[in-house]
mmCIF file of N, CA and C in Angstrom:
data_model
loop_
_atom_site.group_PDB
_atom_site.id
_atom_site.type_symbol
_atom_site.label_atom_id
_atom_site.label_comp_id
_atom_site.label_asym_id
_atom_site.label_seq_id
_atom_site.Cartn_x
_atom_site.Cartn_y
_atom_site.Cartn_z
ATOM 1 N N MET A 17 14.669 4.360 26.489
ATOM 2 C CA MET A 17 14.520 2.552 25.211
ATOM 3 C C MET A 17 15.453 3.046 24.106
ATOM 4 N N ASN A 18 16.399 2.407 23.160
ATOM 5 C CA ASN A 18 16.853 2.683 22.347
ATOM 6 C C ASN A 18 16.810 3.077 20.886
ATOM 7 N N TYR A 19 16.539 3.860 20.325
ATOM 8 C CA TYR A 19 15.981 4.219 19.580
ATOM 9 C C TYR A 19 17.214 3.572 18.159
ATOM 10 N N ASN A 20 18.624 3.318 18.300
ATOM 11 C CA ASN A 20 19.093 3.680 17.613
ATOM 12 C C ASN A 20 18.472 1.774 16.721
ATOM 13 N N LYS A 21 18.282 1.039 17.500
ATOM 14 C CA LYS A 21 18.263 -0.214 17.102
ATOM 15 C C LYS A 21 17.201 -0.169 16.020
ATOM 16 N N THR A 22 16.791 -1.750 15.401
ATOM 17 C CA THR A 22 15.924 -1.693 14.927
ATOM 18 C C THR A 22 14.030 -1.207 15.018
ATOM 19 N N CYS A 23 13.490 -1.161 14.705
ATOM 20 C CA CYS A 23 11.989 -1.001 15.311
ATOM 21 C C CYS A 23 11.723 -1.855 14.785
ATOM 22 N N LEU A 24 11.785 -1.940 12.422
ATOM 23 C CA LEU A 24 10.862 -2.809 12.102
ATOM 24 C C LEU A 24 11.955 -3.712 11.526
ATOM 25 N N HIS A 25 11.897 -5.088 11.740
ATOM 26 C CA HIS A 25 12.054 -6.030 11.150
ATOM 27 C C HIS A 25 10.505 -6.725 10.093
ATOM 28 N N GLY A 26 12.073 -7.289 9.566
ATOM 29 C CA GLY A 26 10.917 -8.531 8.791
ATOM 30 C C GLY A 26 11.227 -7.637 7.358
ATOM 31 N N GLU A 27 10.272 -8.594 5.767
ATOM 32 C CA GLU A 27 10.214 -7.384 4.933
ATOM 33 C C GLU A 27 9.168 -8.065 4.708
ATOM 34 N N GLN A 28 8.612 -7.852 4.981
ATOM 35 C CA GLN A 28 6.520 -7.954 5.299
ATOM 36 C C GLN A 28 6.071 -5.615 4.722
ATOM 37 N N TYR A 29 6.931 -5.141 6.121
ATOM 38 C CA TYR A 29 6.847 -4.233 5.871
ATOM 39 C C TYR A 29 7.062 -3.768 5.456
ATOM 40 N N THR A 30 6.366 -2.375 4.916
ATOM 41 C CA THR A 30 6.929 -1.045 3.159
ATOM 42 C C THR A 30 7.145 0.220 3.952
ATOM 43 N N VAL A 31 7.553 0.249 5.704
ATOM 44 C CA VAL A 31 9.038 0.868 5.674
ATOM 45 C C VAL A 31 9.159 0.895 6.132
ATOM 46 N N GLY A 32 10.595 1.708 5.115
ATOM 47 C CA GLY A 32 11.994 1.552 5.561
ATOM 48 C C GLY A 32 12.881 1.571 7.105
ATOM 49 N N ILE A 33 13.703 1.372 8.021
ATOM 50 C CA ILE A 33 14.127 1.144 8.794
ATOM 51 C C ILE A 33 14.176 2.510 9.115
ATOM 52 N N ALA A 34 14.473 3.642 7.624
ATOM 53 C CA ALA A 34 15.619 4.968 8.335
ATOM 54 C C ALA A 34 13.811 5.586 8.611
ATOM 55 N N SER A 35 13.424 5.283 7.977
ATOM 56 C CA SER A 35 11.774 6.220 8.055
ATOM 57 C C SER A 35 10.604 5.669 9.852
ATOM 58 N N ALA A 36 11.083 4.778 10.464
ATOM 59 C CA ALA A 36 11.250 4.537 11.221
ATOM 60 C C ALA A 36 11.771 5.177 12.114
ATOM 61 N N LYS A 37 13.257 5.027 12.163
ATOM 62 C CA LYS A 37 13.791 5.946 12.440
ATOM 63 C C LYS A 37 14.012 7.935 13.225
ATOM 64 N N THR A 38 12.955 7.988 11.066
ATOM 65 C CA THR A 38 13.515 9.509 11.663
ATOM 66 C C THR A 38 11.737 9.580 12.052
ATOM 67 N N ILE A 39 10.457 8.747 12.109
ATOM 68 C CA ILE A 39 9.476 9.392 12.759
ATOM 69 C C ILE A 39 9.301 9.277 14.729
ATOM 70 N N VAL A 40 11.085 8.613 14.337
ATOM 71 C CA VAL A 40 10.841 8.120 16.312
ATOM 72 C C VAL A 40 11.664 9.713 16.783
ATOM 73 N N MET A 41 12.605 9.664 15.598
ATOM 74 C CA MET A 41 13.697 10.661 16.148
ATOM 75 C C MET A 41 13.845 12.500 15.871
ATOM 76 N N LYS A 42 12.810 12.542 15.401
ATOM 77 C CA LYS A 42 12.827 13.836 14.296
ATOM 78 C C LYS A 42 10.661 13.934 14.166
ATOM 79 N N PRO A 43 10.100 14.072 15.097
ATOM 80 C CA PRO A 43 8.542 13.850 14.915
ATOM 81 C C PRO A 43 7.989 15.011 14.098
ATOM 82 N N GLN A 44 8.794 16.521 14.008
ATOM 83 C CA GLN A 44 8.334 17.654 13.251
ATOM 84 C C GLN A 44 9.006 17.339 11.952
ATOM 85 N N THR A 45 9.336 16.657 11.110
ATOM 86 C CA THR A 45 9.467 16.246 10.081
ATOM 87 C C THR A 45 7.837 15.491 9.703
ATOM 88 N N ILE A 46 7.379 14.594 10.231
ATOM 89 C CA ILE A 46 6.439 14.643 10.327
ATOM 90 C C ILE A 46 4.716 15.288 10.292
ATOM 91 N N GLU A 47 4.680 16.265 11.205
ATOM 92 C CA GLU A 47 4.152 17.257 11.126
ATOM 93 C C GLU A 47 4.283 18.326 9.548
ATOM 94 N N THR A 48 5.304 18.651 8.980
ATOM 95 C CA THR A 48 4.907 19.387 8.010
ATOM 96 C C THR A 48 5.040 18.432 6.667
ATOM 97 N N ARG A 49 4.847 17.352 6.662
ATOM 98 C CA ARG A 49 4.835 16.331 5.471
ATOM 99 C C ARG A 49 3.382 15.015 5.576
ATOM 100 N N THR A 50 3.192 15.569 4.306
ATOM 101 C CA THR A 50 1.739 13.999 4.503
ATOM 102 C C THR A 50 1.968 13.538 4.041
ATOM 103 N N THR A 51 2.661 13.321 2.341
ATOM 104 C CA THR A 51 2.614 11.815 1.125
ATOM 105 C C THR A 51 3.516 11.218 2.224
ATOM 106 N N GLY A 52 2.803 10.097 2.080
ATOM 107 C CA GLY A 52 3.191 9.145 2.936
ATOM 108 C C GLY A 52 2.278 8.663 4.539
ATOM 109 N N LYS A 53 1.915 8.868 5.057
ATOM 110 C CA LYS A 53 1.493 9.409 6.298
ATOM 111 C C LYS A 53 0.544 8.249 6.041
ATOM 112 N N SER A 54 -0.299 8.223 5.475
ATOM 113 C CA SER A 54 -1.397 7.145 5.897
ATOM 114 C C SER A 54 -0.140 5.585 5.664
ATOM 115 N N ASP A 55 0.221 5.705 4.745
ATOM 116 C CA ASP A 55 1.429 5.109 4.685
ATOM 117 C C ASP A 55 1.256 4.413 6.099
ATOM 118 N N VAL A 56 3.133 5.006 6.796
ATOM 119 C CA VAL A 56 3.410 5.118 7.921
ATOM 120 C C VAL A 56 2.757 5.012 9.112
ATOM 121 N N ILE A 57 1.823 4.976 9.143
ATOM 122 C CA ILE A 57 -0.037 5.391 10.058
ATOM 123 C C ILE A 57 -0.170 3.691 9.730
ATOM 124 N N GLN A 58 -0.948 2.835 8.369
ATOM 125 C CA GLN A 58 -1.076 1.363 8.116
ATOM 126 C C GLN A 58 -0.017 0.643 9.037
ATOM 127 N N ALA A 59 1.583 0.706 8.614
ATOM 128 C CA ALA A 59 2.681 0.131 9.622
ATOM 129 C C ALA A 59 2.424 0.082 10.429
ATOM 130 N N MET A 60 2.063 1.163 11.185
ATOM 131 C CA MET A 60 2.779 0.732 12.563
ATOM 132 C C MET A 60 1.970 0.117 12.854
ATOM 133 N N ARG A 61 0.964 0.929 12.615
ATOM 134 C CA ARG A 61 -0.770 -0.271 13.479
ATOM 135 C C ARG A 61 -0.751 -2.147 12.896
ATOM 136 N N SER A 62 0.039 -2.254 12.178
ATOM 137 C CA SER A 62 0.326 -3.224 11.689
ATOM 138 C C SER A 62 0.813 -4.232 12.945
ATOM 139 N N LEU A 63 1.975 -3.478 12.559
ATOM 140 C CA LEU A 63 2.986 -3.548 14.459
ATOM 141 C C LEU A 63 2.260 -3.898 16.106
ATOM 142 N N LEU A 64 1.810 -2.308 15.520
ATOM 143 C CA LEU A 64 1.600 -3.454 16.849
ATOM 144 C C LEU A 64 0.154 -4.705 17.882
ATOM 145 N N THR A 65 0.069 -5.708 17.186
ATOM 146 C CA THR A 65 -0.036 -7.024 16.942
ATOM 147 C C THR A 65 1.161 -8.492 16.644
ATOM 148 N N SER A 66 2.457 -6.890 16.978
ATOM 149 C CA SER A 66 3.680 -8.201 16.015
ATOM 150 C C SER A 66 3.563 -8.748 18.350
ATOM 151 N N ASP A 67 4.284 -9.742 17.301
ATOM 152 C CA ASP A 67 4.522 -10.744 19.485
ATOM 153 C C ASP A 67 6.373 -10.370 19.955
ATOM 154 N N ASP A 68 6.753 -9.635 19.092
ATOM 155 C CA ASP A 68 8.087 -8.644 19.435
ATOM 156 C C ASP A 68 7.275 -7.554 19.735
ATOM 157 N N GLU A 69 7.732 -7.736 21.144
ATOM 158 C CA GLU A 69 7.009 -6.593 21.830
ATOM 159 C C GLU A 69 7.542 -5.096 22.309
ATOM 160 N N LEU A 70 9.374 -4.971 20.729
ATOM 161 C CA LEU A 70 9.782 -3.948 20.644
ATOM 162 C C LEU A 70 8.532 -3.593 19.706
ATOM 163 N N ASP A 71 9.111 -4.121 18.165
ATOM 164 C CA ASP A 71 7.406 -3.811 16.800
ATOM 165 C C ASP A 71 7.331 -3.114 17.827
ATOM 166 N N ARG A 72 5.812 -3.404 18.723
ATOM 167 C CA ARG A 72 4.862 -3.048 20.127
ATOM 168 C C ARG A 72 4.923 -1.559 20.841
ATOM 169 N N CYS A 73 5.846 -1.229 21.264
ATOM 170 C CA CYS A 73 6.797 -0.313 22.415
ATOM 171 C C CYS A 73 6.845 0.833 20.871
ATOM 172 N N CYS A 74 8.104 0.574 19.586
ATOM 173 C CA CYS A 74 8.251 1.202 19.041
ATOM 174 C C CYS A 74 7.180 2.485 18.241
ATOM 175 N N ALA A 75 6.275 1.026 18.279
ATOM 176 C CA ALA A 75 4.784 1.993 17.199
ATOM 177 C C ALA A 75 4.116 2.648 18.190
ATOM 178 N N CYS A 76 3.909 2.048 19.453
ATOM 179 C CA CYS A 76 3.113 3.570 20.268
ATOM 180 C C CYS A 76 3.601 4.522 19.871
ATOM 181 N N ARG A 77 4.522 4.528 19.811
ATOM 182 C CA ARG A 77 5.815 5.523 20.186
ATOM 183 C C ARG A 77 5.765 6.557 19.012
ATOM 184 N N ALA A 78 5.895 5.754 17.710
ATOM 185 C CA ALA A 78 5.771 6.373 16.386
ATOM 186 C C ALA A 78 3.999 7.186 16.520
ATOM 187 N N LEU A 79 3.724 6.547 16.553
ATOM 188 C CA LEU A 79 1.915 7.213 16.314
ATOM 189 C C LEU A 79 1.619 7.881 17.281
ATOM 190 N N GLY A 80 1.899 7.763 18.716
ATOM 191 C CA GLY A 80 2.443 8.996 19.563
ATOM 192 C C GLY A 80 3.044 10.415 18.850
ATOM 193 N N LEU A 81 3.663 10.054 18.418
ATOM 194 C CA LEU A 81 4.567 11.786 17.551
ATOM 195 C C LEU A 81 3.956 11.315 16.749
ATOM 196 N N ILE A 82 3.212 10.798 16.134
ATOM 197 C CA ILE A 82 2.653 11.431 14.766
ATOM 198 C C ILE A 82 1.200 12.168 14.840
ATOM 199 N N GLY A 83 0.662 11.755 15.730
ATOM 200 C CA GLY A 83 -0.587 13.027 16.845
ATOM 201 C C GLY A 83 -1.733 12.240 15.858
ATOM 202 N N ASP A 84 -2.382 11.523 14.608
ATOM 203 C CA ASP A 84 -3.068 11.746 14.274
ATOM 204 C C ASP A 84 -4.275 10.997 15.457
ATOM 205 N N SER A 85 -5.411 11.722 15.164
ATOM 206 C CA SER A 85 -6.293 11.102 16.020
ATOM 207 C C SER A 85 -6.851 10.228 15.994
ATOM 208 N N SER A 86 -7.319 9.552 14.194
ATOM 209 C CA SER A 86 -7.189 8.428 14.038
ATOM 210 C C SER A 86 -6.884 7.114 14.659
ATOM 211 N N VAL A 87 -5.862 6.817 15.297
ATOM 212 C CA VAL A 87 -5.120 6.174 16.259
ATOM 213 C C VAL A 87 -5.743 6.331 17.882
ATOM 214 N N VAL A 88 -6.473 6.093 18.614
ATOM 215 C CA VAL A 88 -6.061 6.994 19.269
ATOM 216 C C VAL A 88 -7.056 5.015 19.997
ATOM 217 N N ASP A 89 -8.482 4.527 19.398
ATOM 218 C CA ASP A 89 -8.294 3.836 19.663
ATOM 219 C C ASP A 89 -7.685 2.148 19.859
ATOM 220 N N ASP A 90 -7.173 2.723 18.930
ATOM 221 C CA ASP A 90 -5.720 1.474 18.758
ATOM 222 C C ASP A 90 -4.206 2.381 19.746
ATOM 223 N N LEU A 91 -3.768 3.426 20.064
ATOM 224 C CA LEU A 91 -3.226 3.131 21.888
ATOM 225 C C LEU A 91 -4.202 2.790 22.742
ATOM 226 N N VAL A 92 -5.311 2.818 22.755
ATOM 227 C CA VAL A 92 -5.731 2.920 23.797
ATOM 228 C C VAL A 92 -5.762 1.222 24.452
ATOM 229 N N ASP A 93 -5.635 0.610 23.236
ATOM 230 C CA ASP A 93 -5.821 -1.055 23.287
ATOM 231 C C ASP A 93 -4.795 -2.106 23.564
ATOM 232 N N ARG A 94 -3.624 -1.057 23.250
ATOM 233 C CA ARG A 94 -2.202 -1.985 24.087
ATOM 234 C C ARG A 94 -3.090 -1.459 25.307
ATOM 235 N N LEU A 95 -2.942 0.181 25.915
ATOM 236 C CA LEU A 95 -2.705 0.505 27.073
ATOM 237 C C LEU A 95 -3.127 -1.607 28.093
ATOM 238 N N LYS A 96 -3.948 -2.814 27.421
ATOM 239 C CA LYS A 96 -3.759 -3.328 28.130
ATOM 240 C C LYS A 96 -3.320 -4.622 27.413
ATOM 241 N N ASP A 97 -1.525 -4.025 26.993
ATOM 242 C CA ASP A 97 -1.235 -5.122 26.257
ATOM 243 C C ASP A 97 -0.537 -5.797 27.435
ATOM 244 N N ASP A 98 -0.147 -6.930 26.850
ATOM 245 C CA ASP A 98 0.638 -8.350 27.828
ATOM 246 C C ASP A 98 2.366 -7.717 28.567
ATOM 247 N N ASP A 99 2.567 -6.649 27.837
ATOM 248 C CA ASP A 99 4.252 -6.076 28.414
ATOM 249 C C ASP A 99 3.931 -5.327 28.964
ATOM 250 N N ILE A 100 4.598 -4.832 30.017
ATOM 251 C CA ILE A 100 4.049 -3.842 31.056
ATOM 252 C C ILE A 100 5.127 -2.429 29.869
ATOM 253 N N ASP A 101 5.985 -2.212 28.981
ATOM 254 C CA ASP A 101 6.270 -1.128 28.173
ATOM 255 C C ASP A 101 5.514 -0.558 26.795
ATOM 256 N N VAL A 102 5.271 -1.706 27.021
ATOM 257 C CA VAL A 102 3.901 -1.346 25.984
ATOM 258 C C VAL A 102 2.772 -0.707 26.284
ATOM 259 N N CYS A 103 2.553 -1.284 27.395
ATOM 260 C CA CYS A 103 1.463 -0.876 28.049
ATOM 261 C C CYS A 103 1.494 0.825 28.798
ATOM 262 N N ILE A 104 2.692 1.159 28.911
ATOM 263 C CA ILE A 104 4.125 2.892 28.569
ATOM 264 C C ILE A 104 3.644 3.511 27.719
ATOM 265 N N ASP A 105 4.367 3.253 26.610
ATOM 266 C CA ASP A 105 4.160 3.402 25.835
ATOM 267 C C ASP A 105 3.319 4.227 25.223
ATOM 268 N N ALA A 106 2.700 3.136 25.110
ATOM 269 C CA ALA A 106 0.938 3.340 24.440
ATOM 270 C C ALA A 106 -0.298 4.598 25.568
ATOM 271 N N ALA A 107 0.865 4.908 27.107
ATOM 272 C CA ALA A 107 -0.250 5.766 27.949
ATOM 273 C C ALA A 107 1.099 7.191 27.810
ATOM 274 N N GLU A 108 2.472 6.949 26.869
ATOM 275 C CA GLU A 108 2.664 7.806 27.683
ATOM 276 C C GLU A 108 2.542 8.487 25.589
ATOM 277 N N SER A 109 2.077 7.724 24.995
ATOM 278 C CA SER A 109 1.781 8.525 23.615
ATOM 279 C C SER A 109 0.153 9.183 23.522
ATOM 280 N N LEU A 110 -0.977 8.717 24.315
ATOM 281 C CA LEU A 110 -2.226 9.589 24.649
ATOM 282 C C LEU A 110 -1.844 10.298 25.158
ATOM 283 N N GLY A 111 -1.114 11.177 25.630
ATOM 284 C CA GLY A 111 -0.699 11.661 26.417
ATOM 285 C C GLY A 111 -0.706 11.649 28.168
#
């Protein structure tokens, strides 16, 4: 998957594109910074039900990289997604 593409689109999301790229490309920054982490998790959770499979894939990967145990059930739900790529990303994120 090409993470140089925008994972988030639409004005309804409060997490900026740069933040999403940072989560996916540099996960160590999430481990050391907790400011706004819950906002990022909430925004990624909202993307898990997006009509766009790329949004769902990016959200699964980002949530996996964040590594917060509160999202395990959300990722398990994506194992049943209609799009196989989302299922794969959710499975990889779960480990």
